[in-house]
Amino acid sequence: VHVKTEESYIKKPYFVLPGTIAEPSIAKSCLACFDYTNSLADVVVGYMGAPLESNGRMDTAYQTLTIRNERGSQMVQTAVEASRLELGEIAQGQGKHEMTASATVSSDSLVLAMSGGKVKEEGLPMVVGEIMAFVMRSIGPTGVNFARYSIDYHIIRNYLHILDEWGEERANVAMPAYSRDIVEKYLKA
């Protein structure tokens, strides 16, 4: 987790955050949303799949740019020609994302709360969280595959939320086909 304030830049491994922070931090409307990739936009700029430079700061690293259509392509070209945008290499990725998404969902505080599980009051000690973050960066999915993990994780988590809140029939009607396809893949695994 990266937080930039006026005075400092704070980085904490996700694992050290208390489990109780998740529920009040995420609006229920966000838990019922399946457009995590902003699919209706002509151009999307963000950190999902972006390379994290050696200094580990997101505020100075490249971001990803997803161009969805001709209008988006023209917007990007105009920005490049006006020297307002610098393009880097095409995003790459490695590592499998499915197992990481499944493991994250099964230990997610929001999912645990929905399923009647015990939500941890405290996160891991900082040193253990740092070790886990190092291991995840070393053997887990990176780049574009980390983005795939993140998309799958959020879709599965949000599916479980609407299933819990609305029931199966309404959840299946509300969920877009591409999200349903992702959920089905994990249900079959």
mmCIF file of C-alpha atoms in Angstrom:
data_model
loop_
_atom_site.group_PDB
_atom_site.id
_atom_site.type_symbol
_atom_site.label_atom_id
_atom_site.label_comp_id
_atom_site.label_asym_id
_atom_site.label_seq_id
_atom_site.Cartn_x
_atom_site.Cartn_y
_atom_site.Cartn_z
ATOM 1 C CA VAL A 1 0.000 0.000 0.000
ATOM 2 C CA HIS A 2 1.446 3.364 -1.049
ATOM 3 C CA VAL A 3 0.285 6.644 0.503
ATOM 4 C CA LYS A 4 1.691 10.039 -0.444
ATOM 5 C CA THR A 5 1.082 12.901 1.963
ATOM 6 C CA GLU A 6 2.338 16.481 1.875
ATOM 7 C CA GLU A 7 5.043 15.554 4.381
ATOM 8 C CA SER A 8 6.049 12.041 3.361
ATOM 9 C CA TYR A 9 5.659 8.926 1.263
ATOM 10 C CA ILE A 10 4.549 5.816 3.159
ATOM 11 C CA LYS A 11 4.792 2.204 1.981
ATOM 12 C CA LYS A 12 3.331 -0.663 3.974
ATOM 13 C CA PRO A 13 2.856 -4.261 2.929
ATOM 14 C CA TYR A 14 -0.840 -5.072 2.568
ATOM 15 C CA PHE A 15 -0.337 -7.948 5.006
ATOM 16 C CA VAL A 16 0.412 -5.628 7.967
ATOM 17 C CA LEU A 17 -2.907 -3.782 7.745
ATOM 18 C CA PRO A 18 -5.550 -4.863 10.267
ATOM 19 C CA GLY A 19 -8.330 -6.952 8.752
ATOM 20 C CA THR A 20 -10.899 -4.636 10.284
ATOM 21 C CA ILE A 21 -9.800 -1.747 8.047
ATOM 22 C CA ALA A 22 -11.235 -3.270 4.854
ATOM 23 C CA GLU A 23 -14.973 -3.144 5.478
ATOM 24 C CA PRO A 24 -15.292 0.543 6.431
ATOM 25 C CA SER A 25 -12.809 1.522 3.698
ATOM 26 C CA ILE A 26 -14.689 0.172 0.676
ATOM 27 C CA ALA A 27 -18.160 1.438 -0.222
ATOM 28 C CA LYS A 28 -20.827 -1.207 -0.840
ATOM 29 C CA SER A 29 -21.384 0.304 -4.292
ATOM 30 C CA CYS A 30 -17.729 -0.459 -5.114
ATOM 31 C CA LEU A 31 -18.240 -4.048 -3.965
ATOM 32 C CA ALA A 32 -21.100 -4.371 -6.458
ATOM 33 C CA CYS A 33 -19.092 -2.927 -9.369
ATOM 34 C CA PHE A 34 -17.548 -5.106 -12.059
ATOM 35 C CA ASP A 35 -15.932 -2.376 -14.182
ATOM 36 C CA TYR A 36 -12.595 -2.530 -12.368
ATOM 37 C CA THR A 37 -10.786 -1.852 -15.654
ATOM 38 C CA ASN A 38 -12.885 1.215 -16.600
ATOM 39 C CA SER A 39 -13.899 -0.539 -19.797
ATOM 40 C CA LEU A 40 -16.039 2.296 -21.190
ATOM 41 C CA ALA A 41 -13.171 4.792 -21.275
ATOM 42 C CA ASP A 42 -11.341 5.628 -24.511
ATOM 43 C CA VAL A 43 -8.026 5.660 -22.618
ATOM 44 C CA VAL A 44 -7.232 4.361 -19.138
ATOM 45 C CA VAL A 45 -4.163 5.496 -17.182
ATOM 46 C CA GLY A 46 -3.182 3.706 -14.001
ATOM 47 C CA TYR A 47 -0.747 1.589 -12.056
ATOM 48 C CA MET A 48 -2.263 -1.831 -12.767
ATOM 49 C CA GLY A 49 0.488 -3.806 -14.499
ATOM 50 C CA ALA A 50 2.939 -0.901 -14.432
ATOM 51 C CA PRO A 51 6.601 -1.593 -13.673
ATOM 52 C CA LEU A 52 7.661 -0.505 -10.194
ATOM 53 C CA GLU A 53 11.073 1.101 -10.418
ATOM 54 C CA SER A 54 13.923 0.116 -8.122
ATOM 55 C CA ASN A 55 13.186 2.987 -5.724
ATOM 56 C CA GLY A 56 9.758 1.425 -5.176
ATOM 57 C CA ARG A 57 7.845 4.702 -5.444
ATOM 58 C CA MET A 58 4.672 4.688 -7.493
ATOM 59 C CA ASP A 59 4.612 8.471 -7.834
ATOM 60 C CA THR A 60 7.769 8.470 -9.982
ATOM 61 C CA ALA A 61 7.261 5.193 -11.884
ATOM 62 C CA TYR A 62 5.728 4.677 -15.291
ATOM 63 C CA GLN A 63 1.999 4.053 -15.386
ATOM 64 C CA THR A 64 0.114 1.784 -17.738
ATOM 65 C CA LEU A 65 -1.851 3.205 -20.615
ATOM 66 C CA THR A 66 -4.674 1.192 -22.142
ATOM 67 C CA ILE A 67 -5.936 2.492 -25.481
ATOM 68 C CA ARG A 68 -9.380 1.065 -26.187
ATOM 69 C CA ASN A 69 -10.406 2.628 -29.504
ATOM 70 C CA GLU A 70 -9.527 5.043 -32.312
ATOM 71 C CA ARG A 71 -10.554 8.098 -30.283
ATOM 72 C CA GLY A 72 -8.246 6.973 -27.478
ATOM 73 C CA SER A 73 -5.434 6.431 -29.962
ATOM 74 C CA GLN A 74 -5.902 9.955 -31.335
ATOM 75 C CA MET A 75 -5.887 11.409 -27.812
ATOM 76 C CA VAL A 76 -2.615 9.655 -26.997
ATOM 77 C CA GLN A 77 -1.024 10.698 -30.300
ATOM 78 C CA THR A 78 -2.013 14.329 -29.679
ATOM 79 C CA ALA A 79 -0.483 14.217 -26.185
ATOM 80 C CA VAL A 80 2.749 12.670 -27.511
ATOM 81 C CA GLU A 81 3.036 15.253 -30.318
ATOM 82 C CA ALA A 82 2.519 18.063 -27.796
ATOM 83 C CA SER A 83 5.295 16.582 -25.598
ATOM 84 C CA ARG A 84 2.765 16.089 -22.796
ATOM 85 C CA LEU A 85 3.180 12.303 -22.726
ATOM 86 C CA GLU A 86 6.211 10.034 -22.842
ATOM 87 C CA LEU A 87 5.647 6.405 -23.815
ATOM 88 C CA GLY A 88 7.755 3.561 -22.449
ATOM 89 C CA GLU A 89 7.991 -0.101 -23.335
ATOM 90 C CA ILE A 90 4.923 -2.292 -23.787
ATOM 91 C CA ALA A 91 3.979 -3.792 -20.421
ATOM 92 C CA GLN A 92 5.141 -7.347 -19.825
ATOM 93 C CA GLY A 93 4.377 -9.860 -17.115
ATOM 94 C CA GLN A 94 5.252 -13.237 -15.749
ATOM 95 C CA GLY A 95 3.996 -15.796 -13.275
ATOM 96 C CA LYS A 96 0.630 -17.473 -12.893
ATOM 97 C CA HIS A 97 -2.124 -15.341 -11.430
ATOM 98 C CA GLU A 98 -4.954 -17.810 -10.769
ATOM 99 C CA MET A 99 -3.546 -19.460 -7.640
ATOM 100 C CA THR A 100 -2.667 -16.083 -6.127
ATOM 101 C CA ALA A 101 -6.193 -14.759 -6.779
ATOM 102 C CA SER A 102 -7.777 -17.831 -5.154
ATOM 103 C CA ALA A 103 -5.494 -17.605 -2.109
ATOM 104 C CA THR A 104 -6.150 -13.881 -1.696
ATOM 105 C CA VAL A 105 -9.921 -14.300 -1.873
ATOM 106 C CA SER A 106 -9.850 -17.107 0.693
ATOM 107 C CA SER A 107 -7.982 -14.903 3.190
ATOM 108 C CA ASP A 108 -9.657 -11.569 2.349
ATOM 109 C CA SER A 109 -11.179 -9.812 5.362
ATOM 110 C CA LEU A 110 -14.320 -8.766 3.496
ATOM 111 C CA VAL A 111 -14.897 -12.326 2.273
ATOM 112 C CA LEU A 112 -14.232 -13.701 5.759
ATOM 113 C CA ALA A 113 -16.752 -11.249 7.232
ATOM 114 C CA MET A 114 -19.385 -12.227 4.631
ATOM 115 C CA SER A 115 -18.892 -15.938 5.258
ATOM 116 C CA GLY A 116 -18.955 -15.667 9.046
ATOM 117 C CA GLY A 117 -15.205 -16.192 9.399
ATOM 118 C CA LYS A 118 -13.028 -14.491 11.979
ATOM 119 C CA VAL A 119 -11.575 -11.204 10.767
ATOM 120 C CA LYS A 120 -8.132 -10.509 12.222
ATOM 121 C CA GLU A 121 -7.999 -7.456 14.471
ATOM 122 C CA GLU A 122 -4.321 -6.908 13.699
ATOM 123 C CA GLY A 123 -2.186 -7.357 10.635
ATOM 124 C CA LEU A 124 1.076 -9.234 10.573
ATOM 125 C CA PRO A 125 4.118 -7.737 12.313
ATOM 126 C CA MET A 126 5.983 -5.387 9.951
ATOM 127 C CA VAL A 127 9.017 -7.675 9.554
ATOM 128 C CA VAL A 128 6.814 -10.661 8.620
ATOM 129 C CA GLY A 129 4.777 -8.476 6.240
ATOM 130 C CA GLU A 130 7.979 -7.264 4.562
ATOM 131 C CA ILE A 131 9.149 -10.875 4.112
ATOM 132 C CA MET A 132 5.784 -11.903 2.650
ATOM 133 C CA ALA A 133 5.815 -8.911 0.292
ATOM 134 C CA PHE A 134 9.351 -9.837 -0.833
ATOM 135 C CA VAL A 135 8.306 -13.444 -1.467
ATOM 136 C CA MET A 136 5.206 -12.335 -3.396
ATOM 137 C CA ARG A 137 7.285 -9.978 -5.564
ATOM 138 C CA SER A 138 9.807 -12.777 -6.160
ATOM 139 C CA ILE A 139 7.518 -15.711 -6.975
ATOM 140 C CA GLY A 140 4.106 -14.152 -7.548
ATOM 141 C CA PRO A 141 2.706 -12.684 -10.744
ATOM 142 C CA THR A 142 4.304 -9.462 -11.976
ATOM 143 C CA GLY A 143 3.441 -6.734 -14.457
ATOM 144 C CA VAL A 144 0.482 -7.572 -16.680
ATOM 145 C CA ASN A 145 -0.031 -10.884 -14.879
ATOM 146 C CA PHE A 146 -0.278 -9.017 -11.563
ATOM 147 C CA ALA A 147 -2.981 -6.919 -13.229
ATOM 148 C CA ARG A 148 -4.787 -10.121 -14.253
ATOM 149 C CA TYR A 149 -4.555 -11.342 -10.661
ATOM 150 C CA SER A 150 -5.962 -8.059 -9.366
ATOM 151 C CA ILE A 151 -8.858 -8.069 -11.837
ATOM 152 C CA ASP A 152 -9.761 -11.685 -11.071
ATOM 153 C CA TYR A 153 -9.494 -11.122 -7.316
ATOM 154 C CA HIS A 154 -11.775 -8.071 -7.362
ATOM 155 C CA ILE A 155 -14.338 -9.760 -9.623
ATOM 156 C CA ILE A 156 -14.470 -12.876 -7.425
ATOM 157 C CA ARG A 157 -14.653 -10.827 -4.224
ATOM 158 C CA ASN A 158 -17.393 -8.617 -5.636
ATOM 159 C CA TYR A 159 -19.309 -11.644 -6.929
ATOM 160 C CA LEU A 160 -19.256 -13.135 -3.429
ATOM 161 C CA HIS A 161 -20.478 -9.791 -2.066
ATOM 162 C CA ILE A 162 -23.484 -9.502 -4.393
ATOM 163 C CA LEU A 163 -24.245 -13.194 -3.921
ATOM 164 C CA ASP A 164 -24.329 -12.597 -0.164
ATOM 165 C CA GLU A 165 -26.297 -9.330 -0.394
ATOM 166 C CA TRP A 166 -28.730 -10.067 -3.230
ATOM 167 C CA GLY A 167 -28.934 -13.836 -3.627
ATOM 168 C CA GLU A 168 -27.918 -15.997 -6.577
ATOM 169 C CA GLU A 169 -30.668 -15.071 -9.045
ATOM 170 C CA ARG A 170 -30.243 -11.298 -8.788
ATOM 171 C CA ALA A 171 -26.439 -11.605 -8.615
ATOM 172 C CA ASN A 172 -26.342 -13.574 -11.865
ATOM 173 C CA VAL A 173 -28.577 -11.029 -13.615
ATOM 174 C CA ALA A 174 -26.517 -8.061 -12.392
ATOM 175 C CA MET A 175 -23.101 -9.467 -13.232
ATOM 176 C CA PRO A 176 -21.773 -8.826 -16.767
ATOM 177 C CA ALA A 177 -20.948 -11.840 -18.965
ATOM 178 C CA TYR A 178 -17.164 -11.262 -18.883
ATOM 179 C CA SER A 179 -17.225 -11.287 -15.075
ATOM 180 C CA ARG A 180 -19.391 -14.389 -15.045
ATOM 181 C CA ASP A 181 -16.827 -16.108 -17.305
ATOM 182 C CA ILE A 182 -14.032 -15.322 -14.835
ATOM 183 C CA VAL A 183 -16.089 -16.534 -11.857
ATOM 184 C CA GLU A 184 -17.022 -19.751 -13.711
ATOM 185 C CA LYS A 185 -13.342 -20.461 -14.372
ATOM 186 C CA TYR A 186 -12.589 -20.346 -10.640
ATOM 187 C CA LEU A 187 -15.693 -22.309 -9.667
ATOM 188 C CA LYS A 188 -14.596 -25.137 -11.987
ATOM 189 C CA ALA A 189 -11.019 -25.188 -10.650
#
